[in-house]
Amino acid sequence: GENVEQHPSTLSVQEGDSAVIKCTYSDSASNYFPWYKQELGKGPQLIIDIRSNVGEKKDQRIAVTLNKTAKHFSLHITETQPEDSAVYFCAAGNAGGTSYGKLTFGQGTILTVHP
Amino acid sequence: GAVVSQHPSRVICKSGTSVKIECRSLDFQATTMFWYRQFPKKSLMLMATSNEGSKATYEQGVEKDKFLINHASLTLSTLTVTSAHPEDSSFYICSARGQGYGYTFGSGTRLTVV
């Protein structure tokens, strides 16, 4: 089955700096790569996702890059703010058209943004 | 956007009793529901996948007689933890997907068995 590795496990940055979280996956059949933000005691919230036919996607301060050959993808947050502090999870799965298979999650990264 | 409502958010039960957790898709038809378990400071572990009207498919190591999953309608799935014990204490999260919709997560249920 799919195996997703996520690094680093903790990341501490100063407000305004950039943060990068990296993930690798093992199953070449995976073609859908979402990133989730989870705050304490809450469910994960999708912040950005990318499909394997795209190499990069950006949404304001958040961007995701995908290298299919190397089987790794990264989350980039620019101009970080204290409210970005949370646990971030990457995931990988197989999505065909409008159908989605199960997701495999990375171990999570605790991001702390210091004012 | 797609919304999934999960209840209760917190529940405390006595050892040996059963607890039911509900997950509802409010504005779309959830053809598939996923149930996850999350330990403190750990990742989400998939417990089972259920398609509406079919029996759930459980992940390896998950006791299907202990964690009963029902997905009888396109908007409701339930997870029942039977004969709960302290080791079942955890954060349980559902996720729903439907035609044209990706994964939408519920807000989670904190189960404490005393």
mmCIF file with all atom_site columns, C-alpha atoms in Angstrom:
data_model
loop_
_atom_site.group_PDB
_atom_site.id
_atom_site.type_symbol
_atom_site.label_atom_id
_atom_site.label_alt_id
_atom_site.label_comp_id
_atom_site.label_asym_id
_atom_site.label_entity_id
_atom_site.label_seq_id
_atom_site.pdbx_PDB_ins_code
_atom_site.Cartn_x
_atom_site.Cartn_y
_atom_site.Cartn_z
_atom_site.occupancy
_atom_site.B_iso_or_equiv
_atom_site.pdbx_formal_charge
_atom_site.auth_seq_id
_atom_site.auth_comp_id
_atom_site.auth_asym_id
_atom_site.auth_atom_id
_atom_site.pdbx_PDB_model_num
ATOM 1   C CA . GLY A 1 1   ? 0.000   0.000  0.000   1.00 0.00 ? 1   GLY A CA 1
ATOM 2   C CA . GLU A 1 2   ? 0.861   3.672  0.018   1.00 0.00 ? 2   GLU A CA 1
ATOM 3   C CA . ASN A 1 3   ? 3.393   5.048  2.492   1.00 0.00 ? 3   ASN A CA 1
ATOM 4   C CA . VAL A 1 4   ? 3.737   8.783  3.091   1.00 0.00 ? 4   VAL A CA 1
ATOM 5   C CA . GLU A 1 5   ? 6.682   10.277 4.957   1.00 0.00 ? 5   GLU A CA 1
ATOM 6   C CA . GLN A 1 6   ? 6.526   13.883 6.189   1.00 0.00 ? 6   GLN A CA 1
ATOM 7   C CA . HIS A 1 7   ? 9.293   16.157 7.458   1.00 0.00 ? 7   HIS A CA 1
ATOM 8   C CA . PRO A 1 8   ? 10.010  17.987 9.632   1.00 0.00 ? 8   PRO A CA 1
ATOM 9   C CA . SER A 1 9   ? 7.918   16.872 12.591  1.00 0.00 ? 9   SER A CA 1
ATOM 10  C CA . THR A 1 10  ? 8.194   20.333 14.151  1.00 0.00 ? 10  THR A CA 1
ATOM 11  C CA . LEU A 1 11  ? 8.942   23.675 12.563  1.00 0.00 ? 11  LEU A CA 1
ATOM 12  C CA . SER A 1 12  ? 9.405   26.965 14.320  1.00 0.00 ? 12  SER A CA 1
ATOM 13  C CA . VAL A 1 13  ? 9.617   30.230 12.373  1.00 0.00 ? 13  VAL A CA 1
ATOM 14  C CA . GLN A 1 14  ? 9.420   33.944 12.994  1.00 0.00 ? 14  GLN A CA 1
ATOM 15  C CA . GLU A 1 15  ? 6.405   35.859 11.779  1.00 0.00 ? 15  GLU A CA 1
ATOM 16  C CA . GLY A 1 16  ? 6.953   36.945 8.197   1.00 0.00 ? 16  GLY A CA 1
ATOM 17  C CA . ASP A 1 17  ? 9.350   34.110 7.375   1.00 0.00 ? 17  ASP A CA 1
ATOM 18  C CA . SER A 1 18  ? 8.549   31.286 4.996   1.00 0.00 ? 18  SER A CA 1
ATOM 19  C CA . ALA A 1 19  ? 7.814   27.706 6.048   1.00 0.00 ? 19  ALA A CA 1
ATOM 20  C CA . VAL A 1 20  ? 8.375   24.594 3.954   1.00 0.00 ? 20  VAL A CA 1
ATOM 21  C CA . ILE A 1 21  ? 7.090   21.117 4.728   1.00 0.00 ? 21  ILE A CA 1
ATOM 22  C CA . LYS A 1 22  ? 8.066   18.139 2.597   1.00 0.00 ? 22  LYS A CA 1
ATOM 23  C CA . CYS A 1 23  ? 6.462   14.781 1.919   1.00 0.00 ? 23  CYS A CA 1
ATOM 24  C CA . THR A 1 24  ? 7.411   11.712 -0.059  1.00 0.00 ? 24  THR A CA 1
ATOM 25  C CA . TYR A 1 25  ? 5.109   8.948  -1.225  1.00 0.00 ? 25  TYR A CA 1
ATOM 26  C CA . SER A 1 26  ? 5.717   5.429  -2.433  1.00 0.00 ? 26  SER A CA 1
ATOM 27  C CA . ASP A 1 27  ? 2.816   4.449  -4.705  1.00 0.00 ? 27  ASP A CA 1
ATOM 28  C CA . SER A 1 28  ? 3.202   5.698  -8.254  1.00 0.00 ? 28  SER A CA 1
ATOM 29  C CA . ALA A 1 29  ? -0.550  5.206  -8.732  1.00 0.00 ? 29  ALA A CA 1
ATOM 30  C CA . SER A 1 30  ? -1.275  8.072  -6.321  1.00 0.00 ? 30  SER A CA 1
ATOM 31  C CA . ASN A 1 31  ? -2.361  11.138 -8.242  1.00 0.00 ? 31  ASN A CA 1
ATOM 32  C CA . TYR A 1 32  ? -4.024  13.363 -5.667  1.00 0.00 ? 32  TYR A CA 1
ATOM 33  C CA . PHE A 1 33  ? -2.064  15.206 -2.966  1.00 0.00 ? 33  PHE A CA 1
ATOM 34  C CA . PRO A 1 34  ? -3.960  17.367 -0.485  1.00 0.00 ? 34  PRO A CA 1
ATOM 35  C CA . TRP A 1 35  ? -2.620  19.339 2.445   1.00 0.00 ? 35  TRP A CA 1
ATOM 36  C CA . TYR A 1 36  ? -4.605  19.793 5.620   1.00 0.00 ? 36  TYR A CA 1
ATOM 37  C CA . LYS A 1 37  ? -4.380  22.164 8.572   1.00 0.00 ? 37  LYS A CA 1
ATOM 38  C CA . GLN A 1 38  ? -5.586  20.829 11.895  1.00 0.00 ? 38  GLN A CA 1
ATOM 39  C CA . GLU A 1 39  ? -6.129  22.980 14.941  1.00 0.00 ? 39  GLU A CA 1
ATOM 40  C CA . LEU A 1 40  ? -6.314  21.510 18.407  1.00 0.00 ? 40  LEU A CA 1
ATOM 41  C CA . GLY A 1 41  ? -9.477  19.493 18.980  1.00 0.00 ? 41  GLY A CA 1
ATOM 42  C CA . LYS A 1 42  ? -10.771 20.017 15.454  1.00 0.00 ? 42  LYS A CA 1
ATOM 43  C CA . GLY A 1 43  ? -10.970 18.045 12.246  1.00 0.00 ? 43  GLY A CA 1
ATOM 44  C CA . PRO A 1 44  ? -8.527  18.633 9.379   1.00 0.00 ? 44  PRO A CA 1
ATOM 45  C CA . GLN A 1 45  ? -9.289  21.434 6.965   1.00 0.00 ? 45  GLN A CA 1
ATOM 46  C CA . LEU A 1 46  ? -8.150  21.339 3.366   1.00 0.00 ? 46  LEU A CA 1
ATOM 47  C CA . ILE A 1 47  ? -5.846  24.229 2.570   1.00 0.00 ? 47  ILE A CA 1
ATOM 48  C CA . ILE A 1 48  ? -4.607  23.279 -0.870  1.00 0.00 ? 48  ILE A CA 1
ATOM 49  C CA . ASP A 1 49  ? -4.387  20.238 -3.101  1.00 0.00 ? 49  ASP A CA 1
ATOM 50  C CA . ILE A 1 50  ? -2.674  19.234 -6.307  1.00 0.00 ? 50  ILE A CA 1
ATOM 51  C CA . ARG A 1 51  ? -3.157  16.535 -8.886  1.00 0.00 ? 51  ARG A CA 1
ATOM 52  C CA . SER A 1 52  ? -0.365  14.715 -10.629 1.00 0.00 ? 52  SER A CA 1
ATOM 53  C CA . ASN A 1 53  ? -0.927  16.445 -13.950 1.00 0.00 ? 53  ASN A CA 1
ATOM 54  C CA . VAL A 1 54  ? 0.184   19.725 -12.397 1.00 0.00 ? 54  VAL A CA 1
ATOM 55  C CA . GLY A 1 55  ? 3.627   20.623 -11.066 1.00 0.00 ? 55  GLY A CA 1
ATOM 56  C CA . GLU A 1 56  ? 2.728   23.612 -8.947  1.00 0.00 ? 56  GLU A CA 1
ATOM 57  C CA . LYS A 1 57  ? -0.326  25.315 -7.537  1.00 0.00 ? 57  LYS A CA 1
ATOM 58  C CA . LYS A 1 58  ? -0.601  28.551 -5.623  1.00 0.00 ? 58  LYS A CA 1
ATOM 59  C CA . ASP A 1 59  ? -3.302  30.170 -3.544  1.00 0.00 ? 59  ASP A CA 1
ATOM 60  C CA . GLN A 1 60  ? -2.284  33.503 -2.054  1.00 0.00 ? 60  GLN A CA 1
ATOM 61  C CA . ARG A 1 61  ? 0.400   32.760 0.568   1.00 0.00 ? 61  ARG A CA 1
ATOM 62  C CA . ILE A 1 62  ? 0.221   29.007 0.117   1.00 0.00 ? 62  ILE A CA 1
ATOM 63  C CA . ALA A 1 63  ? 1.779   26.960 -2.663  1.00 0.00 ? 63  ALA A CA 1
ATOM 64  C CA . VAL A 1 64  ? 2.323   23.279 -3.314  1.00 0.00 ? 64  VAL A CA 1
ATOM 65  C CA . THR A 1 65  ? 4.892   21.740 -5.648  1.00 0.00 ? 65  THR A CA 1
ATOM 66  C CA . LEU A 1 66  ? 4.929   18.193 -6.938  1.00 0.00 ? 66  LEU A CA 1
ATOM 67  C CA . ASN A 1 67  ? 7.774   16.160 -8.398  1.00 0.00 ? 67  ASN A CA 1
ATOM 68  C CA . LYS A 1 68  ? 6.240   12.969 -9.764  1.00 0.00 ? 68  LYS A CA 1
ATOM 69  C CA . THR A 1 69  ? 9.552   11.485 -10.812 1.00 0.00 ? 69  THR A CA 1
ATOM 70  C CA . ALA A 1 70  ? 11.005  11.784 -7.337  1.00 0.00 ? 70  ALA A CA 1
ATOM 71  C CA . LYS A 1 71  ? 7.648   11.099 -5.692  1.00 0.00 ? 71  LYS A CA 1
ATOM 72  C CA . HIS A 1 72  ? 7.757   14.094 -3.429  1.00 0.00 ? 72  HIS A CA 1
ATOM 73  C CA . PHE A 1 73  ? 5.630   17.154 -2.853  1.00 0.00 ? 73  PHE A CA 1
ATOM 74  C CA . SER A 1 74  ? 6.050   20.209 -0.682  1.00 0.00 ? 74  SER A CA 1
ATOM 75  C CA . LEU A 1 75  ? 3.959   22.866 1.018   1.00 0.00 ? 75  LEU A CA 1
ATOM 76  C CA . HIS A 1 76  ? 5.240   26.418 1.013   1.00 0.00 ? 76  HIS A CA 1
ATOM 77  C CA . ILE A 1 77  ? 3.766   29.109 3.235   1.00 0.00 ? 77  ILE A CA 1
ATOM 78  C CA . THR A 1 78  ? 5.088   32.627 2.736   1.00 0.00 ? 78  THR A CA 1
ATOM 79  C CA . GLU A 1 79  ? 4.757   35.630 5.020   1.00 0.00 ? 79  GLU A CA 1
ATOM 80  C CA . THR A 1 80  ? 3.756   33.415 7.915   1.00 0.00 ? 80  THR A CA 1
ATOM 81  C CA . GLN A 1 81  ? 1.423   34.748 10.594  1.00 0.00 ? 81  GLN A CA 1
ATOM 82  C CA . PRO A 1 82  ? 0.808   33.540 14.164  1.00 0.00 ? 82  PRO A CA 1
ATOM 83  C CA . GLU A 1 83  ? -2.577  32.208 13.073  1.00 0.00 ? 83  GLU A CA 1
ATOM 84  C CA . ASP A 1 84  ? -0.782  29.816 10.734  1.00 0.00 ? 84  ASP A CA 1
ATOM 85  C CA . SER A 1 85  ? 0.371   27.926 13.830  1.00 0.00 ? 85  SER A CA 1
ATOM 86  C CA . ALA A 1 86  ? -1.231  24.465 13.705  1.00 0.00 ? 86  ALA A CA 1
ATOM 87  C CA . VAL A 1 87  ? -0.499  20.886 12.718  1.00 0.00 ? 87  VAL A CA 1
ATOM 88  C CA . TYR A 1 88  ? -0.168  20.334 8.987   1.00 0.00 ? 88  TYR A CA 1
ATOM 89  C CA . PHE A 1 89  ? -0.695  16.983 7.301   1.00 0.00 ? 89  PHE A CA 1
ATOM 90  C CA . CYS A 1 90  ? 0.090   15.920 3.779   1.00 0.00 ? 90  CYS A CA 1
ATOM 91  C CA . ALA A 1 91  ? -1.763  13.038 2.195   1.00 0.00 ? 91  ALA A CA 1
ATOM 92  C CA . ALA A 1 92  ? -1.711  10.973 -0.959  1.00 0.00 ? 92  ALA A CA 1
ATOM 93  C CA . GLY A 1 93  ? -4.435  9.059  -2.742  1.00 0.00 ? 93  GLY A CA 1
ATOM 94  C CA . ASN A 1 94  ? -5.800  7.946  -6.062  1.00 0.00 ? 94  ASN A CA 1
ATOM 95  C CA . ALA A 1 95  ? -8.480  10.081 -7.651  1.00 0.00 ? 95  ALA A CA 1
ATOM 96  C CA . GLY A 1 96  ? -10.001 9.304  -11.027 1.00 0.00 ? 96  GLY A CA 1
ATOM 97  C CA . GLY A 1 97  ? -12.237 11.957 -12.497 1.00 0.00 ? 97  GLY A CA 1
ATOM 98  C CA . THR A 1 98  ? -14.812 12.709 -9.825  1.00 0.00 ? 98  THR A CA 1
ATOM 99  C CA . SER A 1 99  ? -14.022 9.558  -7.867  1.00 0.00 ? 99  SER A CA 1
ATOM 100 C CA . TYR A 1 100 ? -11.632 9.566  -4.907  1.00 0.00 ? 100 TYR A CA 1
ATOM 101 C CA . GLY A 1 101 ? -9.971  6.593  -3.225  1.00 0.00 ? 101 GLY A CA 1
ATOM 102 C CA . LYS A 1 102 ? -8.729  6.453  0.346   1.00 0.00 ? 102 LYS A CA 1
ATOM 103 C CA . LEU A 1 103 ? -6.073  8.844  1.567   1.00 0.00 ? 103 LEU A CA 1
ATOM 104 C CA . THR A 1 104 ? -2.845  7.956  3.331   1.00 0.00 ? 104 THR A CA 1
ATOM 105 C CA . PHE A 1 105 ? -1.602  10.657 5.679   1.00 0.00 ? 105 PHE A CA 1
ATOM 106 C CA . GLY A 1 106 ? 1.859   11.793 6.615   1.00 0.00 ? 106 GLY A CA 1
ATOM 107 C CA . GLN A 1 107 ? 2.928   11.978 10.250  1.00 0.00 ? 107 GLN A CA 1
ATOM 108 C CA . GLY A 1 108 ? 2.172   15.672 10.600  1.00 0.00 ? 108 GLY A CA 1
ATOM 109 C CA . THR A 1 109 ? 4.214   18.824 11.193  1.00 0.00 ? 109 THR A CA 1
ATOM 110 C CA . ILE A 1 110 ? 3.658   21.097 14.170  1.00 0.00 ? 110 ILE A CA 1
ATOM 111 C CA . LEU A 1 111 ? 4.199   24.611 12.849  1.00 0.00 ? 111 LEU A CA 1
ATOM 112 C CA . THR A 1 112 ? 4.755   27.388 15.353  1.00 0.00 ? 112 THR A CA 1
ATOM 113 C CA . VAL A 1 113 ? 4.938   30.982 14.147  1.00 0.00 ? 113 VAL A CA 1
ATOM 114 C CA . HIS A 1 114 ? 6.426   33.329 16.723  1.00 0.00 ? 114 HIS A CA 1
ATOM 115 C CA . PRO A 1 115 ? 5.244   36.965 16.720  1.00 0.00 ? 115 PRO A CA 1
ATOM 116 C CA . GLY B 2 1   ? -18.938 24.496 0.119   1.00 0.00 ? 1   GLY B CA 1
ATOM 117 C CA . ALA B 2 2   ? -19.374 20.942 1.317   1.00 0.00 ? 2   ALA B CA 1
ATOM 118 C CA . VAL B 2 3   ? -20.122 20.596 5.024   1.00 0.00 ? 3   VAL B CA 1
ATOM 119 C CA . VAL B 2 4   ? -19.913 17.512 7.218   1.00 0.00 ? 4   VAL B CA 1
ATOM 120 C CA . SER B 2 5   ? -21.451 17.627 10.663  1.00 0.00 ? 5   SER B CA 1
ATOM 121 C CA . GLN B 2 6   ? -20.126 15.223 13.289  1.00 0.00 ? 6   GLN B CA 1
ATOM 122 C CA . HIS B 2 7   ? -21.752 14.605 16.680  1.00 0.00 ? 7   HIS B CA 1
ATOM 123 C CA . PRO B 2 8   ? -21.123 14.498 19.494  1.00 0.00 ? 8   PRO B CA 1
ATOM 124 C CA . SER B 2 9   ? -17.962 16.570 19.733  1.00 0.00 ? 9   SER B CA 1
ATOM 125 C CA . ARG B 2 10  ? -17.131 15.087 23.122  1.00 0.00 ? 10  ARG B CA 1
ATOM 126 C CA . VAL B 2 11  ? -18.439 12.044 24.954  1.00 0.00 ? 11  VAL B CA 1
ATOM 127 C CA . ILE B 2 12  ? -17.510 10.341 28.188  1.00 0.00 ? 12  ILE B CA 1
ATOM 128 C CA . CYS B 2 13  ? -18.798 6.849  28.765  1.00 0.00 ? 13  CYS B CA 1
ATOM 129 C CA . LYS B 2 14  ? -18.344 4.089  31.263  1.00 0.00 ? 14  LYS B CA 1
ATOM 130 C CA . SER B 2 15  ? -16.293 1.042  30.450  1.00 0.00 ? 15  SER B CA 1
ATOM 131 C CA . GLY B 2 16  ? -18.458 -1.694 28.930  1.00 0.00 ? 16  GLY B CA 1
ATOM 132 C CA . THR B 2 17  ? -21.039 0.605  27.397  1.00 0.00 ? 17  THR B CA 1
ATOM 133 C CA . SER B 2 18  ? -21.490 1.469  23.710  1.00 0.00 ? 18  SER B CA 1
ATOM 134 C CA . VAL B 2 19  ? -21.177 4.849  22.090  1.00 0.00 ? 19  VAL B CA 1
ATOM 135 C CA . LYS B 2 20  ? -22.548 6.006  18.745  1.00 0.00 ? 20  LYS B CA 1
ATOM 136 C CA . ILE B 2 21  ? -20.957 8.773  16.694  1.00 0.00 ? 21  ILE B CA 1
ATOM 137 C CA . GLU B 2 22  ? -22.868 10.365 13.818  1.00 0.00 ? 22  GLU B CA 1
ATOM 138 C CA . CYS B 2 23  ? -21.533 11.933 10.678  1.00 0.00 ? 23  CYS B CA 1
ATOM 139 C CA . ARG B 2 24  ? -23.858 13.809 8.327   1.00 0.00 ? 24  ARG B CA 1
ATOM 140 C CA . SER B 2 25  ? -23.192 15.437 4.982   1.00 0.00 ? 25  SER B CA 1
ATOM 141 C CA . LEU B 2 26  ? -25.344 18.565 5.018   1.00 0.00 ? 26  LEU B CA 1
ATOM 142 C CA . ASP B 2 27  ? -25.283 19.784 1.439   1.00 0.00 ? 27  ASP B CA 1
ATOM 143 C CA . PHE B 2 28  ? -24.139 16.892 -0.696  1.00 0.00 ? 28  PHE B CA 1
ATOM 144 C CA . GLN B 2 29  ? -24.668 13.186 -1.051  1.00 0.00 ? 29  GLN B CA 1
ATOM 145 C CA . ALA B 2 30  ? -21.853 11.234 0.534   1.00 0.00 ? 30  ALA B CA 1
ATOM 146 C CA . THR B 2 31  ? -21.389 8.095  -1.502  1.00 0.00 ? 31  THR B CA 1
ATOM 147 C CA . THR B 2 32  ? -18.372 7.131  0.584   1.00 0.00 ? 32  THR B CA 1
ATOM 148 C CA . MET B 2 33  ? -17.536 7.741  4.214   1.00 0.00 ? 33  MET B CA 1
ATOM 149 C CA . PHE B 2 34  ? -14.149 7.237  5.844   1.00 0.00 ? 34  PHE B CA 1
ATOM 150 C CA . TRP B 2 35  ? -13.650 6.812  9.571   1.00 0.00 ? 35  TRP B CA 1
ATOM 151 C CA . TYR B 2 36  ? -10.332 7.704  11.177  1.00 0.00 ? 36  TYR B CA 1
ATOM 152 C CA . ARG B 2 37  ? -8.837  7.415  14.614  1.00 0.00 ? 37  ARG B CA 1
ATOM 153 C CA . GLN B 2 38  ? -6.249  9.847  15.871  1.00 0.00 ? 38  GLN B CA 1
ATOM 154 C CA . PHE B 2 39  ? -4.112  9.494  18.993  1.00 0.00 ? 39  PHE B CA 1
ATOM 155 C CA . PRO B 2 40  ? -2.639  12.594 20.673  1.00 0.00 ? 40  PRO B CA 1
ATOM 156 C CA . LYS B 2 41  ? 0.067   14.189 18.574  1.00 0.00 ? 41  LYS B CA 1
ATOM 157 C CA . LYS B 2 42  ? -0.244  11.455 15.975  1.00 0.00 ? 42  LYS B CA 1
ATOM 158 C CA . SER B 2 43  ? -1.508  11.211 12.441  1.00 0.00 ? 43  SER B CA 1
ATOM 159 C CA . LEU B 2 44  ? -4.910  10.056 11.218  1.00 0.00 ? 44  LEU B CA 1
ATOM 160 C CA . MET B 2 45  ? -5.215  6.294  10.907  1.00 0.00 ? 45  MET B CA 1
ATOM 161 C CA . LEU B 2 46  ? -7.921  5.021  8.597   1.00 0.00 ? 46  LEU B CA 1
ATOM 162 C CA . MET B 2 47  ? -10.194 2.549  10.335  1.00 0.00 ? 47  MET B CA 1
ATOM 163 C CA . ALA B 2 48  ? -12.720 1.744  7.640   1.00 0.00 ? 48  ALA B CA 1
ATOM 164 C CA . THR B 2 49  ? -14.330 2.850  4.407   1.00 0.00 ? 49  THR B CA 1
ATOM 165 C CA . SER B 2 50  ? -18.040 2.571  3.798   1.00 0.00 ? 50  SER B CA 1
ATOM 166 C CA . ASN B 2 51  ? -20.052 3.007  0.644   1.00 0.00 ? 51  ASN B CA 1
ATOM 167 C CA . GLU B 2 52  ? -23.738 3.810  0.941   1.00 0.00 ? 52  GLU B CA 1
ATOM 168 C CA . GLY B 2 53  ? -25.802 0.670  1.178   1.00 0.00 ? 53  GLY B CA 1
ATOM 169 C CA . SER B 2 54  ? -22.808 -1.663 1.433   1.00 0.00 ? 54  SER B CA 1
ATOM 170 C CA . LYS B 2 55  ? -20.859 -3.229 4.247   1.00 0.00 ? 55  LYS B CA 1
ATOM 171 C CA . ALA B 2 56  ? -17.858 -1.299 5.439   1.00 0.00 ? 56  ALA B CA 1
ATOM 172 C CA . THR B 2 57  ? -14.342 -2.327 4.478   1.00 0.00 ? 57  THR B CA 1
ATOM 173 C CA . TYR B 2 58  ? -12.101 -2.372 7.517   1.00 0.00 ? 58  TYR B CA 1
ATOM 174 C CA . GLU B 2 59  ? -8.371  -1.756 7.577   1.00 0.00 ? 59  GLU B CA 1
ATOM 175 C CA . GLN B 2 60  ? -6.081  -4.469 8.836   1.00 0.00 ? 60  GLN B CA 1
ATOM 176 C CA . GLY B 2 61  ? -6.055  -4.699 12.597  1.00 0.00 ? 61  GLY B CA 1
ATOM 177 C CA . VAL B 2 62  ? -9.387  -2.932 13.118  1.00 0.00 ? 62  VAL B CA 1
ATOM 178 C CA . GLU B 2 63  ? -11.991 -5.101 14.863  1.00 0.00 ? 63  GLU B CA 1
ATOM 179 C CA . LYS B 2 64  ? -15.186 -4.875 12.860  1.00 0.00 ? 64  LYS B CA 1
ATOM 180 C CA . ASP B 2 65  ? -17.267 -6.323 15.694  1.00 0.00 ? 65  ASP B CA 1
ATOM 181 C CA . LYS B 2 66  ? -16.026 -3.612 18.013  1.00 0.00 ? 66  LYS B CA 1
ATOM 182 C CA . PHE B 2 67  ? -16.304 -0.684 15.632  1.00 0.00 ? 67  PHE B CA 1
ATOM 183 C CA . LEU B 2 68  ? -19.655 -1.011 13.902  1.00 0.00 ? 68  LEU B CA 1
ATOM 184 C CA . ILE B 2 69  ? -20.131 1.216  10.895  1.00 0.00 ? 69  ILE B CA 1
ATOM 185 C CA . ASN B 2 70  ? -23.459 1.888  9.260   1.00 0.00 ? 70  ASN B CA 1
ATOM 186 C CA . HIS B 2 71  ? -23.937 3.915  6.087   1.00 0.00 ? 71  HIS B CA 1
ATOM 187 C CA . ALA B 2 72  ? -27.605 3.382  5.359   1.00 0.00 ? 72  ALA B CA 1
ATOM 188 C CA . SER B 2 73  ? -28.253 6.677  3.601   1.00 0.00 ? 73  SER B CA 1
ATOM 189 C CA . LEU B 2 74  ? -26.388 9.098  1.366   1.00 0.00 ? 74  LEU B CA 1
ATOM 190 C CA . THR B 2 75  ? -26.224 11.689 4.125   1.00 0.00 ? 75  THR B CA 1
ATOM 191 C CA . LEU B 2 76  ? -25.598 9.707  7.283   1.00 0.00 ? 76  LEU B CA 1
ATOM 192 C CA . SER B 2 77  ? -22.971 7.314  8.559   1.00 0.00 ? 77  SER B CA 1
ATOM 193 C CA . THR B 2 78  ? -22.553 6.130  12.120  1.00 0.00 ? 78  THR B CA 1
ATOM 194 C CA . LEU B 2 79  ? -19.681 4.586  14.043  1.00 0.00 ? 79  LEU B CA 1
ATOM 195 C CA . THR B 2 80  ? -20.626 2.610  17.144  1.00 0.00 ? 80  THR B CA 1
ATOM 196 C CA . VAL B 2 81  ? -17.886 1.682  19.580  1.00 0.00 ? 81  VAL B CA 1
ATOM 197 C CA . THR B 2 82  ? -19.228 -1.397 21.326  1.00 0.00 ? 82  THR B CA 1
ATOM 198 C CA . SER B 2 83  ? -18.271 -2.489 24.837  1.00 0.00 ? 83  SER B CA 1
ATOM 199 C CA . ALA B 2 84  ? -15.902 0.425  25.088  1.00 0.00 ? 84  ALA B CA 1
ATOM 200 C CA . HIS B 2 85  ? -12.748 0.194  27.184  1.00 0.00 ? 85  HIS B CA 1
ATOM 201 C CA . PRO B 2 86  ? -10.252 2.854  28.239  1.00 0.00 ? 86  PRO B CA 1
ATOM 202 C CA . GLU B 2 87  ? -7.922  1.901  25.385  1.00 0.00 ? 87  GLU B CA 1
ATOM 203 C CA . ASP B 2 88  ? -10.675 2.947  22.954  1.00 0.00 ? 88  ASP B CA 1
ATOM 204 C CA . SER B 2 89  ? -10.338 6.515  24.190  1.00 0.00 ? 89  SER B CA 1
ATOM 205 C CA . SER B 2 90  ? -9.281  8.569  21.207  1.00 0.00 ? 90  SER B CA 1
ATOM 206 C CA . PHE B 2 91  ? -10.247 11.266 18.715  1.00 0.00 ? 91  PHE B CA 1
ATOM 207 C CA . TYR B 2 92  ? -12.484 9.867  15.982  1.00 0.00 ? 92  TYR B CA 1
ATOM 208 C CA . ILE B 2 93  ? -12.940 11.748 12.717  1.00 0.00 ? 93  ILE B CA 1
ATOM 209 C CA . CYS B 2 94  ? -15.171 11.057 9.741   1.00 0.00 ? 94  CYS B CA 1
ATOM 210 C CA . SER B 2 95  ? -14.625 12.163 6.174   1.00 0.00 ? 95  SER B CA 1
ATOM 211 C CA . ALA B 2 96  ? -17.152 12.132 3.391   1.00 0.00 ? 96  ALA B CA 1
ATOM 212 C CA . ARG B 2 97  ? -16.825 12.250 -0.357  1.00 0.00 ? 97  ARG B CA 1
ATOM 213 C CA . GLY B 2 98  ? -19.492 12.487 -3.015  1.00 0.00 ? 98  GLY B CA 1
ATOM 214 C CA . GLN B 2 99  ? -19.852 12.773 -6.766  1.00 0.00 ? 99  GLN B CA 1
ATOM 215 C CA . GLY B 2 100 ? -17.868 15.815 -7.776  1.00 0.00 ? 100 GLY B CA 1
ATOM 216 C CA . TYR B 2 101 ? -16.767 16.467 -4.204  1.00 0.00 ? 101 TYR B CA 1
ATOM 217 C CA . GLY B 2 102 ? -13.420 15.703 -2.662  1.00 0.00 ? 102 GLY B CA 1
ATOM 218 C CA . TYR B 2 103 ? -12.852 14.779 0.932   1.00 0.00 ? 103 TYR B CA 1
ATOM 219 C CA . THR B 2 104 ? -14.669 16.807 3.577   1.00 0.00 ? 104 THR B CA 1
ATOM 220 C CA . PHE B 2 105 ? -13.850 16.128 7.202   1.00 0.00 ? 105 PHE B CA 1
ATOM 221 C CA . GLY B 2 106 ? -16.053 16.321 10.236  1.00 0.00 ? 106 GLY B CA 1
ATOM 222 C CA . SER B 2 107 ? -14.977 18.230 13.322  1.00 0.00 ? 107 SER B CA 1
ATOM 223 C CA . GLY B 2 108 ? -14.118 15.079 15.246  1.00 0.00 ? 108 GLY B CA 1
ATOM 224 C CA . THR B 2 109 ? -15.355 13.353 18.405  1.00 0.00 ? 109 THR B CA 1
ATOM 225 C CA . ARG B 2 110 ? -13.271 13.105 21.551  1.00 0.00 ? 110 ARG B CA 1
ATOM 226 C CA . LEU B 2 111 ? -14.182 9.800  23.232  1.00 0.00 ? 111 LEU B CA 1
ATOM 227 C CA . THR B 2 112 ? -13.119 9.198  26.814  1.00 0.00 ? 112 THR B CA 1
ATOM 228 C CA . VAL B 2 113 ? -13.879 5.838  28.378  1.00 0.00 ? 113 VAL B CA 1
ATOM 229 C CA . VAL B 2 114 ? -13.702 5.771  32.175  1.00 0.00 ? 114 VAL B CA 1
#
